[in-house]
mmCIF file of C-alpha atoms in Angstrom:
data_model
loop_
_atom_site.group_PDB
_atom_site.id
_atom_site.type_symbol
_atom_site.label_atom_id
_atom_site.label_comp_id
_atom_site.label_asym_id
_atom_site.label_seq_id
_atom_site.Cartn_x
_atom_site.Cartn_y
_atom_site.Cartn_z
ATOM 1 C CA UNK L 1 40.719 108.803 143.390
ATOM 2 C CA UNK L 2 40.816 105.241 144.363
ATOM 3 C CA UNK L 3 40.061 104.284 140.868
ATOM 4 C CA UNK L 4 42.825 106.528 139.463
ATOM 5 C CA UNK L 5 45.493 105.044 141.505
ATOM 6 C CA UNK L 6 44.675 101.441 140.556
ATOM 7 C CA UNK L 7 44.202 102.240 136.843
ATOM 8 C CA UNK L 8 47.326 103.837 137.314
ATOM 9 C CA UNK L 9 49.693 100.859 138.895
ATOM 10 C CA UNK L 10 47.448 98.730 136.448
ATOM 11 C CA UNK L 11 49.476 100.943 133.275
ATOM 12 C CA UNK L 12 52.779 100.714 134.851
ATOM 13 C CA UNK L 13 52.260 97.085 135.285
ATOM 14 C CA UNK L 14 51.122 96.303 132.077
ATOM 15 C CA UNK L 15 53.835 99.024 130.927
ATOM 16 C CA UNK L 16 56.725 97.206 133.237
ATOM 17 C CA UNK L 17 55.606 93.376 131.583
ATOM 18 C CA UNK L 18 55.734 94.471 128.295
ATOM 19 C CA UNK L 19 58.983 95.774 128.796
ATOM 20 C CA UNK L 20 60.251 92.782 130.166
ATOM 21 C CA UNK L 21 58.898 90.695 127.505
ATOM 22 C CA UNK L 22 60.545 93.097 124.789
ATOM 23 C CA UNK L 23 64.127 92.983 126.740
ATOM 24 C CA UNK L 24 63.360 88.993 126.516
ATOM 25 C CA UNK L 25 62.416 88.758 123.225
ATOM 26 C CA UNK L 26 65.287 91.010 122.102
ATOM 27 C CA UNK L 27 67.992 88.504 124.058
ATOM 28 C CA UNK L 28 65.887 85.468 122.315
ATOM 29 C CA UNK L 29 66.737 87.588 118.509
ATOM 30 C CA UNK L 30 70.448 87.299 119.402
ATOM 31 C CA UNK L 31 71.172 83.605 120.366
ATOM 32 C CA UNK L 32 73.025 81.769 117.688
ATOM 33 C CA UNK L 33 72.179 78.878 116.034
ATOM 34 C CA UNK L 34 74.161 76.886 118.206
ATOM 35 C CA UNK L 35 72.586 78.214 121.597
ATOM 36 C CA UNK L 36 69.345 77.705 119.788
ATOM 37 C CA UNK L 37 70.366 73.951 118.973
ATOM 38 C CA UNK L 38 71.454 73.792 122.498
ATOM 39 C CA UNK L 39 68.532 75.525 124.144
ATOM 40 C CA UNK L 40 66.226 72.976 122.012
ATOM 41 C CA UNK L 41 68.131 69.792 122.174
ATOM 42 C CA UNK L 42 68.828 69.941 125.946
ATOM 43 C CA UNK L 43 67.220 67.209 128.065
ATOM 44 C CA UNK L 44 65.712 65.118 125.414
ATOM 45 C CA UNK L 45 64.197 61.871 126.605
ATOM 46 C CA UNK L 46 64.804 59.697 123.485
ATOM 47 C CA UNK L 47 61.856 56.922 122.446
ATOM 48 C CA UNK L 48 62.884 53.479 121.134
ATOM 49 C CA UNK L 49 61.685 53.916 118.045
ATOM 50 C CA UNK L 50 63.525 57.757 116.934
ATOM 51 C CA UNK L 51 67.241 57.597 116.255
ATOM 52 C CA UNK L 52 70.061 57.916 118.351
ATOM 53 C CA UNK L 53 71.352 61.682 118.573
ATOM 54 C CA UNK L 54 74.775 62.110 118.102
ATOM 55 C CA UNK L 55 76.840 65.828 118.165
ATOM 56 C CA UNK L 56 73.543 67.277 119.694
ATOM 57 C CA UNK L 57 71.994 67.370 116.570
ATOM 58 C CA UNK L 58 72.942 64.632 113.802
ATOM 59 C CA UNK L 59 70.392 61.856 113.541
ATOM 60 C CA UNK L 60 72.416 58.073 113.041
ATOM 61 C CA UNK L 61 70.186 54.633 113.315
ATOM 62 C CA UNK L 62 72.670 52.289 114.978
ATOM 63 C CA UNK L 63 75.889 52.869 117.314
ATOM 64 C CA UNK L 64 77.603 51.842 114.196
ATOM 65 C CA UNK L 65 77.633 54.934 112.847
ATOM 66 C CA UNK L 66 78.586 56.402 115.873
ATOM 67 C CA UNK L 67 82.437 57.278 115.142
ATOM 68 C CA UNK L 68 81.899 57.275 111.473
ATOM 69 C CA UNK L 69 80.975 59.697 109.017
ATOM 70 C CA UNK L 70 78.529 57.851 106.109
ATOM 71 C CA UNK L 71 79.027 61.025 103.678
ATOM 72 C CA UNK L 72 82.478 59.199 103.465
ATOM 73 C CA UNK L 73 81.854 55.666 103.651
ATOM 74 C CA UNK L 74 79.314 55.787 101.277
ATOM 75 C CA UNK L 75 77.786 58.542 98.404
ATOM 76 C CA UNK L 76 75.153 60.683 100.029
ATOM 77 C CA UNK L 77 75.022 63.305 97.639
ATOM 78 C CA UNK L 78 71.786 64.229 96.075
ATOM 79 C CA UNK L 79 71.658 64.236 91.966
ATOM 80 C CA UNK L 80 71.966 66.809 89.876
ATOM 81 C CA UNK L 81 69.793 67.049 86.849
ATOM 82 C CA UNK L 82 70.596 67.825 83.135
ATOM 83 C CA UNK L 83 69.937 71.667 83.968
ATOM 84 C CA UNK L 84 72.582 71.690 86.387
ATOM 85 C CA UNK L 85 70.012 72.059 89.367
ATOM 86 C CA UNK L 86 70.156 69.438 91.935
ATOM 87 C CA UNK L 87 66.005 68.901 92.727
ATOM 88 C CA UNK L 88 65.769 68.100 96.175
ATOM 89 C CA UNK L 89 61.634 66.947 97.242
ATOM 90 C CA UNK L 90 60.808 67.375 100.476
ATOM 91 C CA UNK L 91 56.966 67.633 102.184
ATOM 92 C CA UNK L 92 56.193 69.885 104.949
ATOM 93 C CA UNK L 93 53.430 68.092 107.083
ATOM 94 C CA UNK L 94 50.490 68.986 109.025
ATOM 95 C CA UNK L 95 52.275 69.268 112.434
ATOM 96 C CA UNK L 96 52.511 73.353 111.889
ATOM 97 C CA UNK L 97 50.809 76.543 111.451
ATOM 98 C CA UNK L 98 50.943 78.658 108.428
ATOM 99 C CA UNK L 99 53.226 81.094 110.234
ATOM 100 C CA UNK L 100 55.490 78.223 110.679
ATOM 101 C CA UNK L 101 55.585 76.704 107.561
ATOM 102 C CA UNK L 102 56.262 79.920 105.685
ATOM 103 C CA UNK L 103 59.990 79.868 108.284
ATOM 104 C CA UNK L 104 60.526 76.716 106.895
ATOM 105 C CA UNK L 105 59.896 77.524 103.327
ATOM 106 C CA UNK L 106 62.169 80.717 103.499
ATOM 107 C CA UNK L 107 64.916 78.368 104.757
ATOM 108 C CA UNK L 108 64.249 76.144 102.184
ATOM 109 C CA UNK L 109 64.103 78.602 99.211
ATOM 110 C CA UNK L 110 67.208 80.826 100.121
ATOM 111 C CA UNK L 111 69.357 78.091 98.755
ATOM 112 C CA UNK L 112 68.221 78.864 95.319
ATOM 113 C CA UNK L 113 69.554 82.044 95.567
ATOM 114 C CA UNK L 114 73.389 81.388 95.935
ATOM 115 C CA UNK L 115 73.709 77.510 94.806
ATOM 116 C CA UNK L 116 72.296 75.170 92.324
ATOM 117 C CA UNK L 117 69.931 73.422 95.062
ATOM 118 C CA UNK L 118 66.667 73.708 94.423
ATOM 119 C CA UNK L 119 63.977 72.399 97.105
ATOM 120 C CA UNK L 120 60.796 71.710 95.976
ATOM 121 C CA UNK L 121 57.361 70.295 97.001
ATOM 122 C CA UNK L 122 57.486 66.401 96.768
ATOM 123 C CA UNK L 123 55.321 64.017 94.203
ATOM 124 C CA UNK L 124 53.826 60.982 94.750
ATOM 125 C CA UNK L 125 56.406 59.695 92.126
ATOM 126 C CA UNK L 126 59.598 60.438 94.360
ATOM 127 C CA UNK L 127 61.626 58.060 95.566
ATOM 128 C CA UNK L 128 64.043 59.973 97.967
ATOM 129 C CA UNK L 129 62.552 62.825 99.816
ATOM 130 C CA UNK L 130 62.729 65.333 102.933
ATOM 131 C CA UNK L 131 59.528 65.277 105.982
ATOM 132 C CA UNK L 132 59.738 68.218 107.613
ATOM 133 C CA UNK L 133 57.904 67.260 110.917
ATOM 134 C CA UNK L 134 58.112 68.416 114.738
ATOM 135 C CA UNK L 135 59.345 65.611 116.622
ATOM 136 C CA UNK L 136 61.944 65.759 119.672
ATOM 137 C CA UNK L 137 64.090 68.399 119.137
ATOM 138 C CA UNK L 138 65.826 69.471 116.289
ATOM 139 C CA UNK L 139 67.619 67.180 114.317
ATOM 140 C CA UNK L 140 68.994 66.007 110.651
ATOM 141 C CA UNK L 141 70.523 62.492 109.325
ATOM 142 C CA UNK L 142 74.006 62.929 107.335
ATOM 143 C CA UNK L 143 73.509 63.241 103.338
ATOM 144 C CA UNK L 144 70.357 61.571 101.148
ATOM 145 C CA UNK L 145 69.617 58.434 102.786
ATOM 146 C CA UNK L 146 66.906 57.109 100.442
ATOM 147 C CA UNK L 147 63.455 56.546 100.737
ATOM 148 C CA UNK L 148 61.528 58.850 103.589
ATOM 149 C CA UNK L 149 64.089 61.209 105.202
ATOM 150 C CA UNK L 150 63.071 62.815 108.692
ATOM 151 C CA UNK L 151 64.351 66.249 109.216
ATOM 152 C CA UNK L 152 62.635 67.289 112.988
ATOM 153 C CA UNK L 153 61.972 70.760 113.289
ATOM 154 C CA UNK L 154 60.225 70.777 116.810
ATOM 155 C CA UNK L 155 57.540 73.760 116.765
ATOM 156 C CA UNK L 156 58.939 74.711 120.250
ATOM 157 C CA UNK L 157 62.396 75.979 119.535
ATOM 158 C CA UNK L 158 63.596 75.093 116.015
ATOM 159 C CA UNK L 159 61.997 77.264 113.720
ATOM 160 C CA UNK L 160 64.062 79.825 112.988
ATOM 161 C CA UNK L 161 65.835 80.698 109.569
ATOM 162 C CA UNK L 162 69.346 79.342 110.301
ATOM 163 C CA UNK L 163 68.304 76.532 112.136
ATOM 164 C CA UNK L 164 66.515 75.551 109.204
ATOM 165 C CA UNK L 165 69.949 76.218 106.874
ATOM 166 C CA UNK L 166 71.586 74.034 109.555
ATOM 167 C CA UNK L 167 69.627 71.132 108.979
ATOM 168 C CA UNK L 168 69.223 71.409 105.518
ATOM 169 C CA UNK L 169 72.904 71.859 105.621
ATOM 170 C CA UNK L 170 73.080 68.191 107.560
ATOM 171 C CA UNK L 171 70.998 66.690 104.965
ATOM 172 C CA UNK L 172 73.204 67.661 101.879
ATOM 173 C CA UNK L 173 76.166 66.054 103.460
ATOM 174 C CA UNK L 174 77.665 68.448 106.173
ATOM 175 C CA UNK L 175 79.048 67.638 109.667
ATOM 176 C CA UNK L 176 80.015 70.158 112.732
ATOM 177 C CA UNK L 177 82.641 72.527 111.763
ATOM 178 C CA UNK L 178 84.558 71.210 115.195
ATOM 179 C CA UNK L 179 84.599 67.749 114.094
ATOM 180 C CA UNK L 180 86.668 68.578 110.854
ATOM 181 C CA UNK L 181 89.612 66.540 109.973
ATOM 182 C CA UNK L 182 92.165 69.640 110.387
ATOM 183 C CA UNK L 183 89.857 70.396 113.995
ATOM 184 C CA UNK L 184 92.908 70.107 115.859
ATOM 185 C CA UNK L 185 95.006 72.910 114.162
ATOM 186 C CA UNK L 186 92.441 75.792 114.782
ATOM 187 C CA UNK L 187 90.221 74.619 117.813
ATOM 188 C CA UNK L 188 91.226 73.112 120.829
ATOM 189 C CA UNK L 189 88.945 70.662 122.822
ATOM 190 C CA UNK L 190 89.369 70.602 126.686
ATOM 191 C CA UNK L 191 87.569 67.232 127.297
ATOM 192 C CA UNK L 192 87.880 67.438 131.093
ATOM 193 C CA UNK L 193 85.092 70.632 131.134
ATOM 194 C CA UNK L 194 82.826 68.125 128.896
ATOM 195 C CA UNK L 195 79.474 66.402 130.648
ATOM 196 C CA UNK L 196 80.697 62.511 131.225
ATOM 197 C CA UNK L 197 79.569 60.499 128.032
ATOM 198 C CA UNK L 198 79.958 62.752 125.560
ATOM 199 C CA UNK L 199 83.155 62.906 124.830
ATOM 200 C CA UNK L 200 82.604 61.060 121.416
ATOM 201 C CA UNK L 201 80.889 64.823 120.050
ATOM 202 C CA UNK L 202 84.335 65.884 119.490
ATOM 203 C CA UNK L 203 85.447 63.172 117.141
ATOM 204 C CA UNK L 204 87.108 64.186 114.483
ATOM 205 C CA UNK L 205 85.475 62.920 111.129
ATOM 206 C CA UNK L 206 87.327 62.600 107.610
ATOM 207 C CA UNK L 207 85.673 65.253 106.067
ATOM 208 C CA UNK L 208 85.676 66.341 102.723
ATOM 209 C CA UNK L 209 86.145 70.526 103.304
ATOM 210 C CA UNK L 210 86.027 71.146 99.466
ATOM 211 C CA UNK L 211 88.666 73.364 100.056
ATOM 212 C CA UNK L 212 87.599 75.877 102.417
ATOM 213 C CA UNK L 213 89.429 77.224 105.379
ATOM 214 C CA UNK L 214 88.278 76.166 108.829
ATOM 215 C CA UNK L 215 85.596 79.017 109.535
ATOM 216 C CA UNK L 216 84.602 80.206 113.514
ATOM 217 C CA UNK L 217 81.751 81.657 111.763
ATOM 218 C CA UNK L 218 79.994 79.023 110.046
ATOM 219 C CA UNK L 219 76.701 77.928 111.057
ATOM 220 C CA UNK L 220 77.873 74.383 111.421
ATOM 221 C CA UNK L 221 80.211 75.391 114.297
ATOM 222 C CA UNK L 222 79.140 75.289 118.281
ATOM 223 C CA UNK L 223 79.429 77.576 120.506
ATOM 224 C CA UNK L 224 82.503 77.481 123.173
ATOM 225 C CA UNK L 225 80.424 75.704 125.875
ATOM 226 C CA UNK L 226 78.687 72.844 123.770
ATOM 227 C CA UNK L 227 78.191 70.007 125.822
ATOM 228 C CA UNK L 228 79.567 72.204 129.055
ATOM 229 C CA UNK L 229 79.827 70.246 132.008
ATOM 230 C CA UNK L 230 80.813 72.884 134.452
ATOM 231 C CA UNK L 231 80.122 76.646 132.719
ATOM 232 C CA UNK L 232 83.491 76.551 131.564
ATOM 233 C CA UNK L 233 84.544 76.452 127.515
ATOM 234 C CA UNK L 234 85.382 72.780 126.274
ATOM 235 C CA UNK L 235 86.423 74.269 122.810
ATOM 236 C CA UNK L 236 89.185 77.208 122.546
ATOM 237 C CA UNK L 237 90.546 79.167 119.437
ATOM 238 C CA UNK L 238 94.038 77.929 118.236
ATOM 239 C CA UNK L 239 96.257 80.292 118.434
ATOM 240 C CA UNK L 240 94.269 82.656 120.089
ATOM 241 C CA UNK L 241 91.831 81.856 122.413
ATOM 242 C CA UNK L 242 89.769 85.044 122.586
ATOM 243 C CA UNK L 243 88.832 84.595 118.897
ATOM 244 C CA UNK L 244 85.245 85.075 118.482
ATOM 245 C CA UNK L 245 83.337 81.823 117.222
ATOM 246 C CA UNK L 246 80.026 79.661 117.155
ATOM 247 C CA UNK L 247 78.221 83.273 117.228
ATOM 248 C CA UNK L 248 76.536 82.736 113.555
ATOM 249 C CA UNK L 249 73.173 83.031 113.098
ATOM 250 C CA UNK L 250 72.558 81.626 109.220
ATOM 251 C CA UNK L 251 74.923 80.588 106.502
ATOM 252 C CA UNK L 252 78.726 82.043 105.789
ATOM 253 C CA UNK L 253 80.531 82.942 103.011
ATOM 254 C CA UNK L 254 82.355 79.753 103.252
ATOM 255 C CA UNK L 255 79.300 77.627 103.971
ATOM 256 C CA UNK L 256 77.883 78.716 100.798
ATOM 257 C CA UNK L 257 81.382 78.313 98.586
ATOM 258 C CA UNK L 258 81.647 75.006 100.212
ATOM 259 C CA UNK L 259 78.473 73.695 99.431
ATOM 260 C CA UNK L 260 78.809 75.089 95.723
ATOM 261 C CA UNK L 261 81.799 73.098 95.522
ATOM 262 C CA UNK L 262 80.842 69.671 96.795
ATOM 263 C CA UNK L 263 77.341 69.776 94.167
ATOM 264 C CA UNK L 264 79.809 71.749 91.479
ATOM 265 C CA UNK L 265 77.131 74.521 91.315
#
C-alpha cells in the first residue's frame, strides 16, 4: 500500500513538472524577437576587446559611430553579381551543435526565397564574409564591413529563426525601426521611463526607408518597454497609443519589400 501511494505522488509529480515545463515552454514560443533580444542582451558584462553595443543589439567599434549611422556615411551594401543574386559568404563555426546550426542555416536560407540574397558557405578565396559564432549576446555590425564580419549568435538565447533574420537583417544595412528618420511622426519616446545612459538608443538615424511605411510589425522594431527603467512603456503609438507593436516574431511584408528595394531584387 505504502508503495502504491509513493508511486502514486511520484506520477503526479512527475505529471505536475512536466506540466509546468510545457506551460513554460509554451510562454518561451510566444516572446518576440525583441523580448528575446532583450531577454539575451540584458546584463552583459562587455570585454575590452568585443565592440561596444549600441541599441541593445548593433555592434559599432569606436564611440564615433555612436550617433551615426555608417550605412549612410559610407556604402555598406553587399554586391550583386551578373545573375542578379547578391552572394553573401558567411562560415558557421564550431561553437554549436548540429541542432543549432541547422536554426541558423534556416535563417540564413529563407532569404532566398523572397529576395535576391543568397547566403552561402564561405571559400578560402573570399574577401568579405559573415562568422557566425556564440559570443556575448546577440549582436550584428551595420552593413558589409570588409574583411571578417562577427555576427554573435550566443547558444544561450539567440537561436531562434527571427533572431537570426534580425541580424542578418543588421548586416545587410538595416537599423531599429524606432530609430527611423520619420520615428517621431508614428512613435513617441518618453525618455524619462528610460534606464539613465541610454537615452542615445532612441536616436533618430537618417535612414534610407526605400519607401516603405513605418511598420509596428517589423522585426526591426522593440517592444514598448525597451530599455524600461521603471516597468513603464518608453515608446507609445502616434496617434494611438494602444496600437499593437514590437510583437513580431520573423520578417514582415514590409521588411521583405524593403530589403528588395535597397539590393533592387
Amino acid at each position: 500500500m505504502a508503495r502504491t501511494s509513493v508511486f502514486r505522488f511520484s506520477a503526479l509529480a512527475l505529471l505536475l513538472l512536466s506540466a509546468f515545463c510545457w506551460a513554460d515552454n509554451e510562454a518561451e514560443e510566444q516572446l518576440s524577437v525583441s523580448e528575446r533580444l532583450s531577454r539575451a542582451n540584458s546584463n552583459l558584462i562587455r570585454s575590452v576587446d568585443e565592440p561596444i553595443l549600441i541599441e541593445g543589439d548593433i555592434a559599432i567599434d569606436s564611440e564615433a559611430e555612436r550617433n551615426a549611422d555608417p550605412c549612410t556615411s559610407r556604402g555598406c551594401m553587399w554586391g550583386k553579381w551578373s545573375d542578379g543574386k547578391v552572394y553573401i559568404p558567411y562560415y558557421i563555426t564550431n561553437h554549436f551543435s548540429s541542432r543549432e546550426k541547422a536554426i541558423i542555416t534556416r535563417g540564413l536560407e529563407s532569404f532566398s526565397s523572397f529576395s535576391c540574397i543568397r547566403f552561402r558557405p564561405s571559400r578560402s578565396d573570399d574577401r568579405d564574409w559573415l562568422q557566425i559564432e556564440s559570443q556575448n549576446g546577440c549582436w550584428s555590425y551595420v552593413g558589409r564591413s570588409g574583411g571578417k564580419q562577427v555576427v554573435s549568435l550566443a547558444r544561450s538565447g539567440c537561436l531562434y529563426h527571427g533572431t537570426v533574420q534580425h541580424e542578418l537583417l543588421h548586416a545587410l544595412g538595416f537599423n531599429h525601426e524606432q530609430t527611423r528618420s520619420d520615428r517621431d511622426n508614428h512613435i513617441q519616446v518618453l525618455l524619462h521611463n528610460v534606464v539613465s545612459g541610454m537615452q542615445h538608443n532612441f536616436n533618430k538615424i537618417a535612414t534610407l526607408n526605400q519607401g516603405t511605411p513605418y511598420d509596428y510589425n517589423s522585426v526591426m522594431q522593440y517592444h514598448k518597454y525597451a530599455f524600461s527603467r521603471n516597468n513603464q512603456p518608453t515608446m507609445l503609438p502616434i496617434p494611438n497609443p494602444n496600437v499593437s507593436f514590437g510583437n513580431a516574431q520573423e520578417m514582415s511584408r514590409n521588411d521583405k519589400a524593403r530589403l528588395n528595394t535597397l539590393y533592387k531584387c
